[in-house]
PDB file of C-alpha atoms in Angstrom:
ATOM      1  CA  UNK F   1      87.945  61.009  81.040  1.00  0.00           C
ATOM      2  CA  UNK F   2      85.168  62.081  78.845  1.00  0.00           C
ATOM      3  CA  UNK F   3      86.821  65.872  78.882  1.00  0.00           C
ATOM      4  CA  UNK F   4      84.524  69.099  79.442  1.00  0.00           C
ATOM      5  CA  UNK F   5      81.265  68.651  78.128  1.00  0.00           C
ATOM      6  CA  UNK F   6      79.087  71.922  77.050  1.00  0.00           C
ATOM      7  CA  UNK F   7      75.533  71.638  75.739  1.00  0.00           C
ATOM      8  CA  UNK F   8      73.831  71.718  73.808  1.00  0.00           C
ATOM      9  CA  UNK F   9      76.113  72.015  70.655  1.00  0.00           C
ATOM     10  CA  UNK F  10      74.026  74.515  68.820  1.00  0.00           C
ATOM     11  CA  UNK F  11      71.148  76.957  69.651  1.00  0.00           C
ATOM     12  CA  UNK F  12      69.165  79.463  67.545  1.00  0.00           C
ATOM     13  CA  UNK F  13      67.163  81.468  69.355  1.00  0.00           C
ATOM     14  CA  UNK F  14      64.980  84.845  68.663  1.00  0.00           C
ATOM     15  CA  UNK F  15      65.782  88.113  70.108  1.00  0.00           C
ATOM     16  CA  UNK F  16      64.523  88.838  73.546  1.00  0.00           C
ATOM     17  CA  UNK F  17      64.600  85.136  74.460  1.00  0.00           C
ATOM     18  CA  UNK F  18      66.362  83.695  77.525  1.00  0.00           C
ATOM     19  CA  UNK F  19      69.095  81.150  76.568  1.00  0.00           C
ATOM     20  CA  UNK F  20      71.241  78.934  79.057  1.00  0.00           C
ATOM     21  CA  UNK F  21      74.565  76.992  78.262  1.00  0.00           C
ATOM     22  CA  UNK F  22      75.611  74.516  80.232  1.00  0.00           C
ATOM     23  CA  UNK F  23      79.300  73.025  81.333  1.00  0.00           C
ATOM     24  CA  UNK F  24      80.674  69.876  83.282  1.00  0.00           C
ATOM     25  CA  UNK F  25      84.097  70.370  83.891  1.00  0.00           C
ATOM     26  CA  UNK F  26      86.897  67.766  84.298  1.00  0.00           C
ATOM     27  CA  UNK F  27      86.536  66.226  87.685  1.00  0.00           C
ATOM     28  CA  UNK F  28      89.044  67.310  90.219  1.00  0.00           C
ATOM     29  CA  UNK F  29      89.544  70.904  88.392  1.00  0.00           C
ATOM     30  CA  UNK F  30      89.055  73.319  90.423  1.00  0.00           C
ATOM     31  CA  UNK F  31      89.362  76.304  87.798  1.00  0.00           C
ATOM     32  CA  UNK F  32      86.373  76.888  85.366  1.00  0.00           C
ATOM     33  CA  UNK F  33      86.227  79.548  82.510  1.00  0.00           C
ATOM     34  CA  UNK F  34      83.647  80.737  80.204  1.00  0.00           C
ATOM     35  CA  UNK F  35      84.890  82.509  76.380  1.00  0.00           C
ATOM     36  CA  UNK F  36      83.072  83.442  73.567  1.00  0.00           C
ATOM     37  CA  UNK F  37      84.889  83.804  70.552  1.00  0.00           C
ATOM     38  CA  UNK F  38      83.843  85.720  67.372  1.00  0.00           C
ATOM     39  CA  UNK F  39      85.667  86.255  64.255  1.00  0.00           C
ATOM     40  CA  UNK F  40      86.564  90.686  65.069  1.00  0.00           C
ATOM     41  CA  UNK F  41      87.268  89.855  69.009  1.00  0.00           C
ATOM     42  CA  UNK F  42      88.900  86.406  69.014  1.00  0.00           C
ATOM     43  CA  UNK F  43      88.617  84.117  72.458  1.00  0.00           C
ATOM     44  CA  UNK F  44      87.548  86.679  74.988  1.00  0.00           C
ATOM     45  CA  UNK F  45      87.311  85.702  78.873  1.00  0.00           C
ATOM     46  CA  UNK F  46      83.814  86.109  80.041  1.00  0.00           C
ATOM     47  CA  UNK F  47      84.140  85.486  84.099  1.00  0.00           C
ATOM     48  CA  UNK F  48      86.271  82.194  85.478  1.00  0.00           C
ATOM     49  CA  UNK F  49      85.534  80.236  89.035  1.00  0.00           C
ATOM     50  CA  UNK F  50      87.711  79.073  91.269  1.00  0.00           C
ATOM     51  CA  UNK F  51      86.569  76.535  93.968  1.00  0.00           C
ATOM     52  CA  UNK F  52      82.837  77.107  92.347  1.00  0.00           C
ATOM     53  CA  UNK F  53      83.266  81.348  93.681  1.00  0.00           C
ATOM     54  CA  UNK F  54      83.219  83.406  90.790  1.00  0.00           C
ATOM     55  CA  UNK F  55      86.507  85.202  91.081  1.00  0.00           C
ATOM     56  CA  UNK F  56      86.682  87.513  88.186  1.00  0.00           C
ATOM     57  CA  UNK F  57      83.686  88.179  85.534  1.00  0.00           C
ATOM     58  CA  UNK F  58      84.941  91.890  84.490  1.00  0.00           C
ATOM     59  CA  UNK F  59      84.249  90.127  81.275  1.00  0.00           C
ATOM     60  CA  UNK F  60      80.875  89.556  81.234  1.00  0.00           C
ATOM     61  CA  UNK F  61      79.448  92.401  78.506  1.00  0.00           C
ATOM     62  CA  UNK F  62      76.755  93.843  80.441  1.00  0.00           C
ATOM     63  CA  UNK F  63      73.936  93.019  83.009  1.00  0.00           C
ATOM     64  CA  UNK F  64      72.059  90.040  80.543  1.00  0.00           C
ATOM     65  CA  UNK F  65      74.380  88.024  80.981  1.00  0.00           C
ATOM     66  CA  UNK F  66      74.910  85.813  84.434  1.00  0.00           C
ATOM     67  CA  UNK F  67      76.628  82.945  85.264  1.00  0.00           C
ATOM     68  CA  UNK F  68      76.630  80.024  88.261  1.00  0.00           C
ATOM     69  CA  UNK F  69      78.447  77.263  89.539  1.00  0.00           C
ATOM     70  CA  UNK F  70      76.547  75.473  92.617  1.00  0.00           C
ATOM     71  CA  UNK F  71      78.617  72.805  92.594  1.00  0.00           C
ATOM     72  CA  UNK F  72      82.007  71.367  91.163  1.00  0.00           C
ATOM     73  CA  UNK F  73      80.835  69.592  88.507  1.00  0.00           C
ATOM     74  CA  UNK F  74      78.197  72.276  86.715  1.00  0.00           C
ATOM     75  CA  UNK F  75      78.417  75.739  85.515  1.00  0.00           C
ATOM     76  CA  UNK F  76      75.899  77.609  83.433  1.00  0.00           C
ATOM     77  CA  UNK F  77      75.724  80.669  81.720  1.00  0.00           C
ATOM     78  CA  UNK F  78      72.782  82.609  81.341  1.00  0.00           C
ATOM     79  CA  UNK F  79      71.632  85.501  78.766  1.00  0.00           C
ATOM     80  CA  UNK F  80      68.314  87.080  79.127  1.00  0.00           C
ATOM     81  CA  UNK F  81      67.272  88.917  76.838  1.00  0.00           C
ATOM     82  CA  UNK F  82      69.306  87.664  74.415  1.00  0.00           C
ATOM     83  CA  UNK F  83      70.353  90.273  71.059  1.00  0.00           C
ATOM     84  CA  UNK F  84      72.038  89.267  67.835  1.00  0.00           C
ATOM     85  CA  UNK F  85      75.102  90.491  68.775  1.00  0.00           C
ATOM     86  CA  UNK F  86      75.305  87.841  71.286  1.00  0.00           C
ATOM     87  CA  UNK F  87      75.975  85.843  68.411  1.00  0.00           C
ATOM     88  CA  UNK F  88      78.995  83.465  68.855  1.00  0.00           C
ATOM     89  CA  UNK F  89      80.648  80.672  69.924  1.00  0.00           C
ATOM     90  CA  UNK F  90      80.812  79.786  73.441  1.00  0.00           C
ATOM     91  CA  UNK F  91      82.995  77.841  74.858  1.00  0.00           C
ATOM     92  CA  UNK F  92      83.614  76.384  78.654  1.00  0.00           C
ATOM     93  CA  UNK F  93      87.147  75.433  79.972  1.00  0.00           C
ATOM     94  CA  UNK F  94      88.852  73.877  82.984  1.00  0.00           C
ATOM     95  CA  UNK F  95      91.937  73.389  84.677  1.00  0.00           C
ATOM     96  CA  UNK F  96      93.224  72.242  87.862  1.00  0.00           C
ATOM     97  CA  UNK F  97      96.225  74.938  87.666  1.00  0.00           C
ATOM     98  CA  UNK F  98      97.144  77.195  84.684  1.00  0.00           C
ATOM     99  CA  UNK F  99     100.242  75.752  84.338  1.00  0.00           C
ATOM    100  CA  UNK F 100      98.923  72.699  82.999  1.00  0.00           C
ATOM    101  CA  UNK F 101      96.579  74.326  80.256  1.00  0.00           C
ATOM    102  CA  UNK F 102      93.448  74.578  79.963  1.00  0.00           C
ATOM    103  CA  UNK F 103      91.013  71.652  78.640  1.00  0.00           C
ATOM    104  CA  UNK F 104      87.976  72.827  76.390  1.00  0.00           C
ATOM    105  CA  UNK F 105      84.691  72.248  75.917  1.00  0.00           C
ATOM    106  CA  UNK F 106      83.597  71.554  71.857  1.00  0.00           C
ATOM    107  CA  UNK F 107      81.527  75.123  72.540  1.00  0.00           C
ATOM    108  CA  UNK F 108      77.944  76.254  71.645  1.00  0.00           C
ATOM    109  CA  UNK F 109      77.473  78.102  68.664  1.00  0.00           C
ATOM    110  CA  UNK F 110      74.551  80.270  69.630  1.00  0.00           C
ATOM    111  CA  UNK F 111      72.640  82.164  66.731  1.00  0.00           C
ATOM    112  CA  UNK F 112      70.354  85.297  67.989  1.00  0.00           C
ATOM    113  CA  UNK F 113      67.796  86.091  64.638  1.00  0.00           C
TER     114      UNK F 113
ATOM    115  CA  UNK P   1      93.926  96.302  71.974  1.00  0.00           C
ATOM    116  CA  UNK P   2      95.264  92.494  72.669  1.00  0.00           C
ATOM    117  CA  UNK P   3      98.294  92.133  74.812  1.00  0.00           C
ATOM    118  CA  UNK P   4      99.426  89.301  72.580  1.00  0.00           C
ATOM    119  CA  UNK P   5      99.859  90.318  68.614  1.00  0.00           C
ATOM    120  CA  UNK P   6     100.310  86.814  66.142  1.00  0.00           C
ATOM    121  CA  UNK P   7     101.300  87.501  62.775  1.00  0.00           C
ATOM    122  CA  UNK P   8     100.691  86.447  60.311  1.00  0.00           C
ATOM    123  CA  UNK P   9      97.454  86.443  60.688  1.00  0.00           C
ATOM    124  CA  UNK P  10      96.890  83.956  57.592  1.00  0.00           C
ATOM    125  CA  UNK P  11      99.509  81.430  56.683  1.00  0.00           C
ATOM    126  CA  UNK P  12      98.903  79.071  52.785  1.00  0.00           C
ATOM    127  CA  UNK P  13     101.799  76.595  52.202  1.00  0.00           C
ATOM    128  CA  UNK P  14     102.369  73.698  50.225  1.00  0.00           C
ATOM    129  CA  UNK P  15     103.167  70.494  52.089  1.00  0.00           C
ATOM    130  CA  UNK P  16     106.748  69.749  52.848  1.00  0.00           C
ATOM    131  CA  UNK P  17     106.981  73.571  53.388  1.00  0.00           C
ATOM    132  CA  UNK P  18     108.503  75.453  56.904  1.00  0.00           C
ATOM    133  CA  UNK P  19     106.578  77.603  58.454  1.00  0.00           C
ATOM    134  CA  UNK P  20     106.948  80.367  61.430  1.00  0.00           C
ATOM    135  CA  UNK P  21     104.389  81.804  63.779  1.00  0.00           C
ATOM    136  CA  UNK P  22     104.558  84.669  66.146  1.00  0.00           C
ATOM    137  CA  UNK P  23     103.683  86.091  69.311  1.00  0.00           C
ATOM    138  CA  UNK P  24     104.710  89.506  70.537  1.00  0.00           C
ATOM    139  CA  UNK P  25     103.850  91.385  73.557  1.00  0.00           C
ATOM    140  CA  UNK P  26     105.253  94.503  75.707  1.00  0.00           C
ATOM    141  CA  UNK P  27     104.933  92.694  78.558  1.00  0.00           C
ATOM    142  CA  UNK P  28     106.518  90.098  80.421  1.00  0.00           C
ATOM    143  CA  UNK P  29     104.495  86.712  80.694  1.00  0.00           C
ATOM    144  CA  UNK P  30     105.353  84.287  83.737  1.00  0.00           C
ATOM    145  CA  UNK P  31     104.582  81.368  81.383  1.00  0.00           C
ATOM    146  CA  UNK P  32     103.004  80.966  77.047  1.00  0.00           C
ATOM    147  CA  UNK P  33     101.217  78.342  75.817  1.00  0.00           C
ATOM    148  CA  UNK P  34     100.486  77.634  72.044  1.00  0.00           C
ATOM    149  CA  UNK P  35      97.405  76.088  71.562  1.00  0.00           C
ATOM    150  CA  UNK P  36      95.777  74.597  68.204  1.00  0.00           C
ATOM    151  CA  UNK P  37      92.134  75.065  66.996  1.00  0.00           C
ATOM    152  CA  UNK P  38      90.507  72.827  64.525  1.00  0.00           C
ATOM    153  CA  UNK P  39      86.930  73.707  63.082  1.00  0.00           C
ATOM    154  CA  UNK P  40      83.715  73.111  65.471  1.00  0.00           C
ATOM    155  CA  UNK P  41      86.197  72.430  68.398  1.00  0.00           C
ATOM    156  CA  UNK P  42      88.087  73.933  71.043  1.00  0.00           C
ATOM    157  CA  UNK P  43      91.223  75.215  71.602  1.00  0.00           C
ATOM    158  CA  UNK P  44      93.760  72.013  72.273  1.00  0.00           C
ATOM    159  CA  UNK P  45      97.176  72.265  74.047  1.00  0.00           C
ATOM    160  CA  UNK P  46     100.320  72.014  72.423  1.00  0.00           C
ATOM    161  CA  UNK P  47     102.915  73.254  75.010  1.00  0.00           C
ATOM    162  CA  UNK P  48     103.731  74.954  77.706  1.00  0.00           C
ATOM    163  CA  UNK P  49     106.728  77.520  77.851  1.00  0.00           C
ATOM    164  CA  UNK P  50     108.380  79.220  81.423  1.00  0.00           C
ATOM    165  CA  UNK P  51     112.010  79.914  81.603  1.00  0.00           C
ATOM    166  CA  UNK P  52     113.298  82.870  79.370  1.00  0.00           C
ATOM    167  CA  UNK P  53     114.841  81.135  76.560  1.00  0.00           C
ATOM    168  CA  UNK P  54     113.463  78.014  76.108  1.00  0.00           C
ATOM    169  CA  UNK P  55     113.420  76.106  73.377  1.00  0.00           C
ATOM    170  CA  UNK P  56     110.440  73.037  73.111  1.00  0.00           C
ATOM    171  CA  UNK P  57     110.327  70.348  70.698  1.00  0.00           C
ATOM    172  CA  UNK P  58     107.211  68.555  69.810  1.00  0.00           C
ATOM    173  CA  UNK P  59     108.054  65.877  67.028  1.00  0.00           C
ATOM    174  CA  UNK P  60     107.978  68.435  64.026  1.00  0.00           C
ATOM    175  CA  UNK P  61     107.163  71.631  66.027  1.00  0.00           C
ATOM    176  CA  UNK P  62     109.720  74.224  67.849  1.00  0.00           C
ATOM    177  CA  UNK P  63     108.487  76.472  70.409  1.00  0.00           C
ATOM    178  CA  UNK P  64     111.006  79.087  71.623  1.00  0.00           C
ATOM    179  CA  UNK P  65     110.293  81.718  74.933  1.00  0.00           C
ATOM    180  CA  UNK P  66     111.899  85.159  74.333  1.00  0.00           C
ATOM    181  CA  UNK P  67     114.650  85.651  77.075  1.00  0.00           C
ATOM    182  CA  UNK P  68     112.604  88.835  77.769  1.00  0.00           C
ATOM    183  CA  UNK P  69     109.806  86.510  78.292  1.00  0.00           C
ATOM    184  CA  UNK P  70     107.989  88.513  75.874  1.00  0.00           C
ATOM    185  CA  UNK P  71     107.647  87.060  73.095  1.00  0.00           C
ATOM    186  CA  UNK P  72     107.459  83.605  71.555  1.00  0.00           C
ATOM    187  CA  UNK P  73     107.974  81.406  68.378  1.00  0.00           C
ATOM    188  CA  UNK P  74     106.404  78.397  66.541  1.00  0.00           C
ATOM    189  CA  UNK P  75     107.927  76.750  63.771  1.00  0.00           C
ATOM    190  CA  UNK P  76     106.469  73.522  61.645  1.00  0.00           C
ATOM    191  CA  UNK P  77     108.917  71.876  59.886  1.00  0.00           C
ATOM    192  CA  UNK P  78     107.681  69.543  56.705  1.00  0.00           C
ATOM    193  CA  UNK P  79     104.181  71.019  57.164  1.00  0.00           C
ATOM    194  CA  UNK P  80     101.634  68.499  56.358  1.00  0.00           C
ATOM    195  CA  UNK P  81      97.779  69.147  55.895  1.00  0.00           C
ATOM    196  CA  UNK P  82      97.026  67.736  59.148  1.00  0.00           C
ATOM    197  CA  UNK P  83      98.942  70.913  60.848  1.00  0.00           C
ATOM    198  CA  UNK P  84      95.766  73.017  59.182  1.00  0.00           C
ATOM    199  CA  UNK P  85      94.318  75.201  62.358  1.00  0.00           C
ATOM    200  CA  UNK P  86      93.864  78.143  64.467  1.00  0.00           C
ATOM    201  CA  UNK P  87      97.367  78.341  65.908  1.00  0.00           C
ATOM    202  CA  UNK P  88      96.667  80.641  69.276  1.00  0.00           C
ATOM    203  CA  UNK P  89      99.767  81.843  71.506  1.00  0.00           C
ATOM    204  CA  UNK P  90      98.169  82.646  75.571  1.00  0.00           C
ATOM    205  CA  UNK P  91     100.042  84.029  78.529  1.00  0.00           C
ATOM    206  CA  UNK P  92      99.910  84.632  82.144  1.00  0.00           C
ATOM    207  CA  UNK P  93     101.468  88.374  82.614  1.00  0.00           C
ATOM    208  CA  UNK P  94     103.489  87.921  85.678  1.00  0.00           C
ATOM    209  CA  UNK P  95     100.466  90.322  87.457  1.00  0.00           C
ATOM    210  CA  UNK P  96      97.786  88.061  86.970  1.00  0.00           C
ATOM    211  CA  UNK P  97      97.037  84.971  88.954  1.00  0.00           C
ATOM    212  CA  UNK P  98      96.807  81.152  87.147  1.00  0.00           C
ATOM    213  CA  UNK P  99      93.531  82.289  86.076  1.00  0.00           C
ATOM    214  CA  UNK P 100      93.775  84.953  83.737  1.00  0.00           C
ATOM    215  CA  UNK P 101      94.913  83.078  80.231  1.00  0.00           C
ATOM    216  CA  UNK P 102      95.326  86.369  77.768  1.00  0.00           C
ATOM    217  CA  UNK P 103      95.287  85.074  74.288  1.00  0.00           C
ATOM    218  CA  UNK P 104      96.505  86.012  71.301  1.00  0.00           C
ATOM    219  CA  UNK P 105      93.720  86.571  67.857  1.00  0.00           C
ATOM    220  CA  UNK P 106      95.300  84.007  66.352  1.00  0.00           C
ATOM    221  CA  UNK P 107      97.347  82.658  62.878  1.00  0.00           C
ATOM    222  CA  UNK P 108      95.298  80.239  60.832  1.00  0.00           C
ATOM    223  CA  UNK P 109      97.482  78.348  58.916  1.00  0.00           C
ATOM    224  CA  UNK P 110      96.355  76.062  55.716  1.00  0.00           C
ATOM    225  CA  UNK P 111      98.443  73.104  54.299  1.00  0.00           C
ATOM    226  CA  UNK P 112      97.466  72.118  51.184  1.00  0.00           C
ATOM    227  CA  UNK P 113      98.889  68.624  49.950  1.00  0.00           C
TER     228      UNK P 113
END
């Protein structure tokens, strides 16, 4: 199993621009999860899927960002416009029950300049 | 506020060293995981802890539940450089459904040979 795959690996992008991560989770998970972790706020939980329905995104820092899963296999996560403070590493995780852990992605380091 | 507190938050031994990490909470978790983080990559599961109590060995590692289930324990015994990482401690509070992982900010720990 190749694990969960995120992409792309890195991303710089200007202020104001539209950026999109993307996320294949392990086959035959149904949970997915998208975290951003910074260096003052640690791993926070941005909005998790269950079944590809977006059960909880409380999360999710404000109306720029937006997430989607239209199918099993392929989540993004969406930030328009984008700010410097957006700034972090973003990472995508699966699981076909909590109990068993979650699997990672390697995350996105995004840089807003 | 984070419902899980680590200390210490920075751990520099010498290999061959012991070491302890820990996870405190007021509340009562149905289940905590430990999971390690290595530079540029994800979180990684170590184990998984549920009964009040319970004491987990992995080779060199010891992972103890609180009978409270509120807190938890890792100790490294001989510590060698390879145990360098983000050590992160994550619970389900016995509220939350499988999908809610709360995680702890983290001990990074450094093994110098």
């Amino acid at each position: 199993d190749a694990g969960v795959i995120q992409s792309p690996r890195h991303e710089v992008t200007e202020m104001g621009q539209e950026v999109t991560l993307r996320c294949k989770p392990i086959s035959g998970h149904d949970y997915l999860f998208w975290y951003r972790q910074t260096m003052m706020r640690g791993l926070e939980l941005l909005i998790y899927f269950n079944n590809n329905v977006p059960i909880d995104d409380s999360g999710m820092p404000e109306d720029r960002f937006s997430a989607k899963m239209p199918n099993a296999s392929f989540s993004t996560l969406k930030i328009q416009p984008s700010e410097p403070r957006d700034s972090a590493v973003y990472f995508c995780a699966s699981t076909r029950g909590g109990f068993y852990g979650y699997t990672f992605g390697s995350g996105t380091r995004l840089t807003v300049v | 506020t984070q419902l899980l507190e680590q200390s210490p938050q920075f751990l520099s031994i010498q290999e061959g060293e012991n070491l302890t990490v820990y996870c405190n909470s007021s509340s009562v978790f149905s289940s905590l995981q430990w999971y390690r983080q290595e530079p540029g990559e994800g979180p990684v599961l170590l184990v998984t802890v549920v009964t009040g109590g319970e004491v987990k060995k992995l080779k060199r590692l010891t992972f103890q539940f609180g009978d409270a289930r509120k807190d938890s324990s890792l100790h490294i015994t001989a510590a060698q450089p390879g145990d360098t990482g983000l050590y992160l401690c994550a619970g389900f509070l016995t509220t939350d459904s499988w999908g809610k992982l709360q995680f702890g900010a983290g001990t990074q720990v450094v093994v110098t040979p």
